[in-house]
Tab-separated table of C-alpha atoms in Angstrom:
chain	number	residue	atom	x	y	z
A	1056	UNK	CA	128.001	97.809	126.061
A	1057	UNK	CA	125.107	96.313	124.748
A	1058	UNK	CA	121.061	95.182	126.544
A	1059	UNK	CA	118.541	93.554	125.548
A	1060	UNK	CA	116.660	94.857	122.729
A	1061	UNK	CA	113.936	97.049	124.240
A	1062	UNK	CA	111.974	99.077	121.194
A	1063	UNK	CA	110.437	101.084	123.850
A	1064	UNK	CA	113.577	102.243	124.495
A	1065	UNK	CA	114.892	102.857	121.386
A	1066	UNK	CA	111.615	104.588	120.353
A	1067	UNK	CA	112.071	106.841	122.984
A	1068	UNK	CA	115.732	107.978	122.148
A	1069	UNK	CA	114.804	107.613	118.249
A	1070	UNK	CA	111.633	110.403	118.974
A	1071	UNK	CA	114.122	112.329	121.504
A	1072	UNK	CA	116.518	113.800	118.217
A	1073	UNK	CA	113.970	113.319	116.111
A	1074	UNK	CA	112.116	116.188	118.471
A	1075	UNK	CA	115.409	117.875	118.932
A	1076	UNK	CA	116.204	118.181	114.992
A	1077	UNK	CA	112.595	119.771	114.480
A	1078	UNK	CA	113.435	122.106	116.955
A	1079	UNK	CA	116.546	123.422	115.875
A	1080	UNK	CA	115.680	124.216	112.243
A	1081	UNK	CA	116.201	126.918	110.923
A	1082	UNK	CA	114.256	130.578	110.697
A	1083	UNK	CA	113.652	129.696	107.100
A	1084	UNK	CA	112.867	126.756	106.809
A	1085	UNK	CA	110.541	127.187	109.388
A	1086	UNK	CA	108.647	130.079	107.621
A	1087	UNK	CA	108.382	127.559	104.443
A	1088	UNK	CA	106.683	125.044	106.791
A	1089	UNK	CA	104.590	128.314	107.943
A	1090	UNK	CA	103.832	129.821	104.838
A	1091	UNK	CA	102.717	126.386	103.351
A	1092	UNK	CA	99.954	126.430	105.884
A	1093	UNK	CA	99.102	129.461	105.492
A	1094	UNK	CA	98.620	128.686	101.468
A	1095	UNK	CA	96.880	125.922	101.862
A	1096	UNK	CA	93.896	127.080	103.819
A	1097	UNK	CA	93.978	130.221	102.225
A	1098	UNK	CA	93.616	128.304	98.677
A	1099	UNK	CA	91.116	126.197	100.329
A	1100	UNK	CA	88.557	128.666	101.817
A	1101	UNK	CA	88.949	129.931	98.197
A	1102	UNK	CA	88.023	126.868	96.385
A	1103	UNK	CA	85.574	125.582	98.686
A	1104	UNK	CA	84.291	128.948	98.355
A	1105	UNK	CA	84.375	129.018	94.340
A	1106	UNK	CA	82.834	124.875	94.365
A	1107	UNK	CA	79.722	126.459	96.015
A	1108	UNK	CA	78.847	129.409	93.532
A	1109	UNK	CA	79.176	127.281	90.671
A	1110	UNK	CA	77.495	124.377	92.344
A	1111	UNK	CA	74.366	126.724	92.733
A	1112	UNK	CA	75.223	127.840	88.720
A	1113	UNK	CA	74.780	124.684	87.608
A	1114	UNK	CA	71.653	124.203	90.143
A	1115	UNK	CA	69.721	127.249	89.033
A	1116	UNK	CA	71.095	126.567	84.745
A	1117	UNK	CA	70.113	123.150	85.173
A	1118	UNK	CA	66.549	123.915	86.271
A	1119	UNK	CA	65.858	127.338	83.595
A	1120	UNK	CA	67.075	125.658	80.737
A	1121	UNK	CA	68.609	121.791	80.509
A	1122	UNK	CA	65.406	120.780	82.947
A	1123	UNK	CA	62.863	123.449	81.083
A	1124	UNK	CA	63.869	121.870	77.406
A	1125	UNK	CA	64.679	117.991	78.184
A	1126	UNK	CA	62.965	115.571	75.724
A	1127	UNK	CA	60.684	114.178	78.555
A	1128	UNK	CA	59.355	117.509	79.721
A	1129	UNK	CA	58.555	118.081	76.243
A	1130	UNK	CA	57.280	114.951	75.748
A	1131	UNK	CA	54.720	115.197	78.486
A	1132	UNK	CA	53.696	118.905	78.358
A	1133	UNK	CA	53.350	119.190	75.181
A	1134	UNK	CA	50.086	116.625	74.478
A	1135	UNK	CA	48.445	117.858	78.103
A	1136	UNK	CA	48.537	121.378	76.190
A	1137	UNK	CA	47.104	120.749	72.903
A	1138	UNK	CA	44.187	118.255	74.709
A	1139	UNK	CA	43.740	121.686	77.556
A	1140	UNK	CA	43.816	124.175	74.035
A	1141	UNK	CA	41.136	121.958	72.042
A	1142	UNK	CA	39.139	121.528	74.835
A	1143	UNK	CA	38.736	125.554	76.016
A	1144	UNK	CA	38.389	126.722	72.085
A	1145	UNK	CA	35.497	123.877	71.427
A	1146	UNK	CA	32.148	125.214	71.215
A	1147	UNK	CA	29.205	122.686	70.082
A	1148	UNK	CA	27.539	124.673	67.407
A	1149	UNK	CA	23.913	122.604	68.125
A	1150	UNK	CA	22.977	124.103	72.173
A	1151	UNK	CA	20.635	123.674	74.268
A	1152	UNK	CA	19.319	127.516	74.914
A	1153	UNK	CA	19.091	127.433	78.928
A	1154	UNK	CA	15.779	127.920	80.360
A	1155	UNK	CA	15.340	131.254	81.319
A	1156	UNK	CA	16.017	131.599	85.368
A	1157	UNK	CA	12.177	133.302	86.398
A	1158	UNK	CA	11.117	129.818	85.254
A	1159	UNK	CA	13.048	128.153	87.823
A	1160	UNK	CA	12.492	130.589	90.437
A	1161	UNK	CA	8.674	132.164	90.153
A	1162	UNK	CA	5.854	129.607	90.243
A	1163	UNK	CA	3.646	130.336	86.866
A	1164	UNK	CA	-0.172	130.717	88.439
A	1165	UNK	CA	-2.998	128.546	87.820
A	1166	UNK	CA	-5.111	131.310	85.948
A	1167	UNK	CA	-2.306	131.709	83.432
A	1168	UNK	CA	-1.823	127.819	82.404
A	1169	UNK	CA	-5.399	127.935	81.829
A	1170	UNK	CA	-5.036	130.636	79.299
A	1171	UNK	CA	-2.285	129.572	77.635
A	1172	UNK	CA	-4.412	125.891	77.010
A	1173	UNK	CA	-7.469	128.122	75.550
A	1174	UNK	CA	-4.661	129.515	73.058
A	1175	UNK	CA	-3.249	126.224	71.937
A	1176	UNK	CA	-7.071	125.140	71.621
A	1177	UNK	CA	-7.766	128.372	70.038
A	1178	UNK	CA	-4.364	127.701	67.647
A	1179	UNK	CA	-5.331	124.279	66.669
A	1180	UNK	CA	-9.650	125.075	66.519
A	1181	UNK	CA	-8.026	127.548	63.438
A	1182	UNK	CA	-5.728	124.837	62.167
A	1183	UNK	CA	-8.719	122.694	61.763
A	1184	UNK	CA	-10.799	125.065	59.962
A	1185	UNK	CA	-8.031	125.572	57.281
A	1186	UNK	CA	-7.969	122.476	57.080
A	1187	UNK	CA	-11.237	121.443	55.711
A	1188	UNK	CA	-11.708	124.518	53.615
B	1094	UNK	CA	103.847	95.881	119.567
B	1095	UNK	CA	100.057	96.111	119.130
B	1096	UNK	CA	98.798	98.268	122.076
B	1097	UNK	CA	102.015	100.722	120.940
B	1098	UNK	CA	101.929	104.528	121.742
B	1099	UNK	CA	98.949	105.225	120.050
B	1100	UNK	CA	97.367	104.830	123.087
B	1101	UNK	CA	99.282	107.465	124.590
B	1102	UNK	CA	98.534	110.119	122.078
B	1103	UNK	CA	95.888	112.764	123.972
B	1104	UNK	CA	92.027	112.595	123.780
B	1105	UNK	CA	92.344	116.920	123.600
B	1106	UNK	CA	90.596	117.263	119.863
B	1107	UNK	CA	92.446	119.544	117.771
B	1108	UNK	CA	90.292	123.254	118.192
B	1109	UNK	CA	89.969	123.236	114.655
B	1110	UNK	CA	92.678	122.761	110.992
B	1111	UNK	CA	94.140	125.482	111.306
B	1112	UNK	CA	95.652	124.134	114.829
B	1113	UNK	CA	95.882	120.523	113.800
B	1114	UNK	CA	98.069	121.567	111.299
B	1115	UNK	CA	100.247	123.880	112.950
B	1116	UNK	CA	100.422	120.509	115.176
B	1117	UNK	CA	102.064	118.330	112.721
B	1118	UNK	CA	103.502	120.426	110.360
B	1119	UNK	CA	107.188	120.156	112.046
B	1120	UNK	CA	106.622	116.388	112.186
B	1121	UNK	CA	105.106	115.569	108.424
B	1122	UNK	CA	107.855	118.442	107.098
B	1123	UNK	CA	110.814	115.767	108.296
B	1124	UNK	CA	108.746	112.634	106.988
B	1125	UNK	CA	108.219	114.088	103.627
B	1126	UNK	CA	112.188	115.705	103.796
B	1127	UNK	CA	113.366	112.374	104.432
B	1128	UNK	CA	111.368	110.860	101.992
B	1129	UNK	CA	111.824	113.709	98.919
B	1130	UNK	CA	115.216	114.565	100.141
B	1131	UNK	CA	114.801	118.546	98.606
B	1132	UNK	CA	113.542	121.526	101.017
B	1133	UNK	CA	111.244	122.700	97.556
B	1134	UNK	CA	109.217	119.142	96.635
B	1135	UNK	CA	109.109	118.584	100.751
B	1136	UNK	CA	107.324	122.001	101.393
B	1137	UNK	CA	105.064	121.637	97.844
B	1138	UNK	CA	104.251	118.010	99.163
B	1139	UNK	CA	102.777	119.484	102.097
B	1140	UNK	CA	101.091	122.125	100.761
B	1141	UNK	CA	99.598	120.095	98.632
B	1142	UNK	CA	98.999	117.177	101.247
B	1143	UNK	CA	96.933	120.385	104.062
B	1144	UNK	CA	94.623	121.311	100.863
B	1145	UNK	CA	93.398	118.518	100.059
B	1146	UNK	CA	92.610	117.514	103.927
B	1147	UNK	CA	91.159	121.517	103.989
B	1148	UNK	CA	89.006	120.642	101.028
B	1149	UNK	CA	87.954	117.408	101.126
B	1150	UNK	CA	88.130	116.599	104.644
B	1151	UNK	CA	87.647	119.644	106.910
B	1152	UNK	CA	83.799	118.034	108.010
B	1153	UNK	CA	85.011	115.393	108.627
B	1154	UNK	CA	85.476	114.582	112.822
B	1155	UNK	CA	89.278	115.889	114.412
B	1156	UNK	CA	90.161	112.623	115.603
B	1157	UNK	CA	90.621	111.672	111.747
B	1158	UNK	CA	92.580	114.010	110.659
B	1159	UNK	CA	95.790	112.579	111.441
B	1160	UNK	CA	95.441	109.649	109.669
B	1161	UNK	CA	93.520	111.179	106.799
B	1162	UNK	CA	96.602	113.637	106.423
B	1163	UNK	CA	99.403	111.439	106.642
B	1164	UNK	CA	97.477	108.666	104.195
B	1165	UNK	CA	96.786	111.675	101.297
B	1166	UNK	CA	100.774	112.961	102.314
B	1167	UNK	CA	101.895	109.131	101.444
B	1168	UNK	CA	99.956	109.097	98.416
B	1169	UNK	CA	101.798	112.157	97.568
B	1170	UNK	CA	105.229	111.072	98.395
B	1171	UNK	CA	104.333	107.984	96.215
B	1172	UNK	CA	103.193	110.156	93.602
B	1173	UNK	CA	106.148	112.123	93.677
B	1174	UNK	CA	108.744	108.667	94.001
B	1175	UNK	CA	106.666	107.777	90.216
B	1176	UNK	CA	106.994	111.363	88.588
B	1177	UNK	CA	110.375	110.599	89.583
B	1178	UNK	CA	110.817	107.132	88.040
B	1179	UNK	CA	109.140	108.014	85.063
B	1180	UNK	CA	111.390	111.213	84.785
B	1181	UNK	CA	114.709	108.862	85.085
B	1182	UNK	CA	113.169	106.621	82.483
B	1183	UNK	CA	112.549	109.629	79.820
B	1184	UNK	CA	115.729	111.835	80.600
B	1185	UNK	CA	118.383	109.482	81.703
B	1186	UNK	CA	121.277	112.162	80.374
B	1187	UNK	CA	120.307	115.146	83.030
B	1188	UNK	CA	120.984	114.338	86.707
B	1189	UNK	CA	117.383	114.436	88.787
B	1190	UNK	CA	116.462	115.855	91.395
B	1191	UNK	CA	117.120	112.690	93.839
B	1192	UNK	CA	120.403	113.294	93.038
B	1193	UNK	CA	120.692	116.996	93.600
B	1194	UNK	CA	118.547	116.355	96.224
B	1195	UNK	CA	121.461	114.084	97.548
B	1196	UNK	CA	123.549	117.344	98.560
B	1197	UNK	CA	120.489	118.857	100.957
B	1198	UNK	CA	119.350	116.143	103.151
B	1199	UNK	CA	117.770	116.502	106.644
B	1200	UNK	CA	121.365	117.263	108.160
B	1201	UNK	CA	123.095	120.260	107.032
B	1202	UNK	CA	126.736	119.949	107.734
B	1203	UNK	CA	127.661	123.583	108.076
B	1204	UNK	CA	124.814	124.296	109.960
B	1205	UNK	CA	125.454	123.871	114.096
B	1206	UNK	CA	122.936	120.739	114.616
B	1207	UNK	CA	122.057	121.829	117.855
B	1208	UNK	CA	122.388	124.267	120.971
B	1209	UNK	CA	125.641	125.485	121.490
B	1210	UNK	CA	125.411	124.151	125.157
B	1211	UNK	CA	124.858	120.693	123.632
B	1212	UNK	CA	127.767	118.184	123.778
B	1213	UNK	CA	129.291	117.422	120.599
B	1214	UNK	CA	128.825	113.816	121.310
B	1215	UNK	CA	124.557	113.852	121.223
B	1216	UNK	CA	124.955	116.445	118.241
B	1217	UNK	CA	126.615	113.226	116.190
B	1218	UNK	CA	123.732	110.680	117.795
B	1219	UNK	CA	121.153	113.037	116.156
B	1220	UNK	CA	123.346	112.985	112.719
B	1221	UNK	CA	123.636	109.161	113.055
B	1222	UNK	CA	120.184	108.629	114.260
B	1223	UNK	CA	118.431	110.963	110.888
B	1224	UNK	CA	121.200	109.389	108.655
B	1225	UNK	CA	120.215	105.783	109.449
B	1226	UNK	CA	116.235	107.005	109.194
B	1227	UNK	CA	116.852	108.088	105.778
B	1228	UNK	CA	118.681	105.547	104.404
B	1229	UNK	CA	115.744	102.856	105.635
B	1230	UNK	CA	113.518	102.581	102.983
B	1231	UNK	CA	110.400	104.134	102.633
B	1232	UNK	CA	107.949	101.374	103.701
B	1233	UNK	CA	110.396	100.573	106.909
B	1234	UNK	CA	110.994	104.292	107.634
B	1235	UNK	CA	107.196	105.498	107.036
B	1236	UNK	CA	106.110	102.924	109.474
B	1237	UNK	CA	108.744	103.148	111.951
B	1238	UNK	CA	107.478	106.901	112.375
B	1239	UNK	CA	104.272	106.755	112.363
B	1240	UNK	CA	104.039	104.319	114.947
B	1241	UNK	CA	106.793	105.425	117.589
B	1242	UNK	CA	106.803	109.191	116.549
B	1243	UNK	CA	103.165	110.171	115.376
B	1244	UNK	CA	102.414	107.374	118.220
B	1245	UNK	CA	100.162	106.067	115.735
B	1246	UNK	CA	97.965	102.647	116.010
B	1247	UNK	CA	99.059	99.081	113.979
B	1248	UNK	CA	95.373	99.593	112.022
B	1249	UNK	CA	95.965	103.573	111.754
B	1250	UNK	CA	99.324	102.973	110.546
B	1251	UNK	CA	98.248	99.709	108.099
B	1252	UNK	CA	95.024	101.857	107.052
B	1253	UNK	CA	97.452	105.140	106.013
B	1254	UNK	CA	100.216	102.875	104.269
B	1255	UNK	CA	97.779	100.388	102.416
B	1256	UNK	CA	98.660	97.396	103.675
B	1257	UNK	CA	97.799	94.533	106.223
B	1258	UNK	CA	98.714	94.620	109.961
B	1259	UNK	CA	100.918	92.274	109.614
B	1260	UNK	CA	102.843	93.884	106.945
B	1261	UNK	CA	103.234	97.371	109.288
B	1262	UNK	CA	105.014	95.138	111.966
B	1263	UNK	CA	107.128	93.554	109.942
B	1264	UNK	CA	108.132	96.905	108.715
B	1265	UNK	CA	108.110	98.528	112.391
B	1266	UNK	CA	110.287	95.079	113.634
B	1267	UNK	CA	112.771	95.304	110.455
B	1268	UNK	CA	113.198	99.192	111.067
B	1269	UNK	CA	113.772	99.103	114.864
B	1270	UNK	CA	116.001	96.072	113.936
B	1271	UNK	CA	118.130	98.309	111.635
B	1272	UNK	CA	118.509	100.833	113.948
B	1273	UNK	CA	118.747	99.409	116.795
B	1274	UNK	CA	121.792	97.142	114.980
B	1275	UNK	CA	123.579	100.401	113.458
B	1276	UNK	CA	123.225	102.799	116.732
B	1277	UNK	CA	124.074	99.743	119.188
B	1278	UNK	CA	127.564	99.935	116.585
B	1279	UNK	CA	128.369	103.347	115.958
B	1280	UNK	CA	127.906	105.238	118.986
B	1281	UNK	CA	127.003	101.862	121.437
B	1282	UNK	CA	123.946	103.541	122.710
B	1283	UNK	CA	122.092	101.360	124.827
B	1284	UNK	CA	119.072	100.252	123.605
C-alpha cells in the first residue's frame, strides 16, 4: 500500500503525531516546563539587575580610585602642579616700586615743575660750593 | 526543499519574551527529551537555554529569537553529550544517565497515549513515530524537527546546526527517507 514519496505528506503526518503527543503530556510535565520558564525568566531578570548594579559600581570605583591614581595621570599632573606652585610662590627680590596712581591721573602744574627745577638748581649750587671749599 | 515550511510561519512577532517562550516550550522540551532521554535533564537544559536567551538576546528583534533559542539549545545538548561521554570514560563501571534514561523514554507505556476516543491504531502509529524519531541520529533528528515541525528555513537550520545548507538538505533527506521506510513498512502509512 505504498505511493510515491511525498515529503510534505510525511511532514504533515509526523507533525500531527508530534502535536498530539505534546497535547497529551502529563500535568506534571507541563507544570515542570512552566516552572522552568518562570524560573529562567526570574533568574535572568535578577542577573540583569545584578549586572547593571555591578557595572555602575565598577564605573564609579574606576573613576574614583583606579583612574585617579593611575601612573599616567600622576606623571602628567605632578609636574604641572609643581610648576604652578613655584610660579605662585615666586616673588622677585628687586622690584621697581610702582608709580603712585596720582601721577597717572593728575596733570602736574607748570609752577610746580619750575619750582622743582629751582630746587634742583639750588641743590646743585650748594654741592658745587662744598666742592670748592 | 529549500523553500520548505519556513515560509508558512506566521509573521506576527511575539509580544514579549515570556510569550515567545510559552509558545515554543513544549516543542523544545520534546526535542530535548528525544536527545537526552531523561525528563530532569531535559528540563534543566530547557531552563538553561531559556535563561541564556533572556539574558543575552532579549534586546534582539523578536524574529531572531527562535533561531537563537534553538542554537543555544543545540549547543546545550551537545555539551550534555560531551559531559556524558567524559563521565562514561571516567566512571565506566557505573551505569550512565543515558542508560537510566532509556527506561524513561518519550513514550511512557504505562500511560495512555492519547484521548480514550482515539483509535488504538493511531496511538500505535504515534508511538512508532516518536520511537523512530528518537532512533534517528542526533543531526538527522534535529534537522528534521527544525525544518518540518518548527518550520525553519534551510538557512536558519544551517545556522542553528553550524553546518552548510547542503548538509542540512542531506540530513533532512536521509531522515525523511528512514521515517518513510520504517513507517511505511510497519504501519503501511501512506506517505
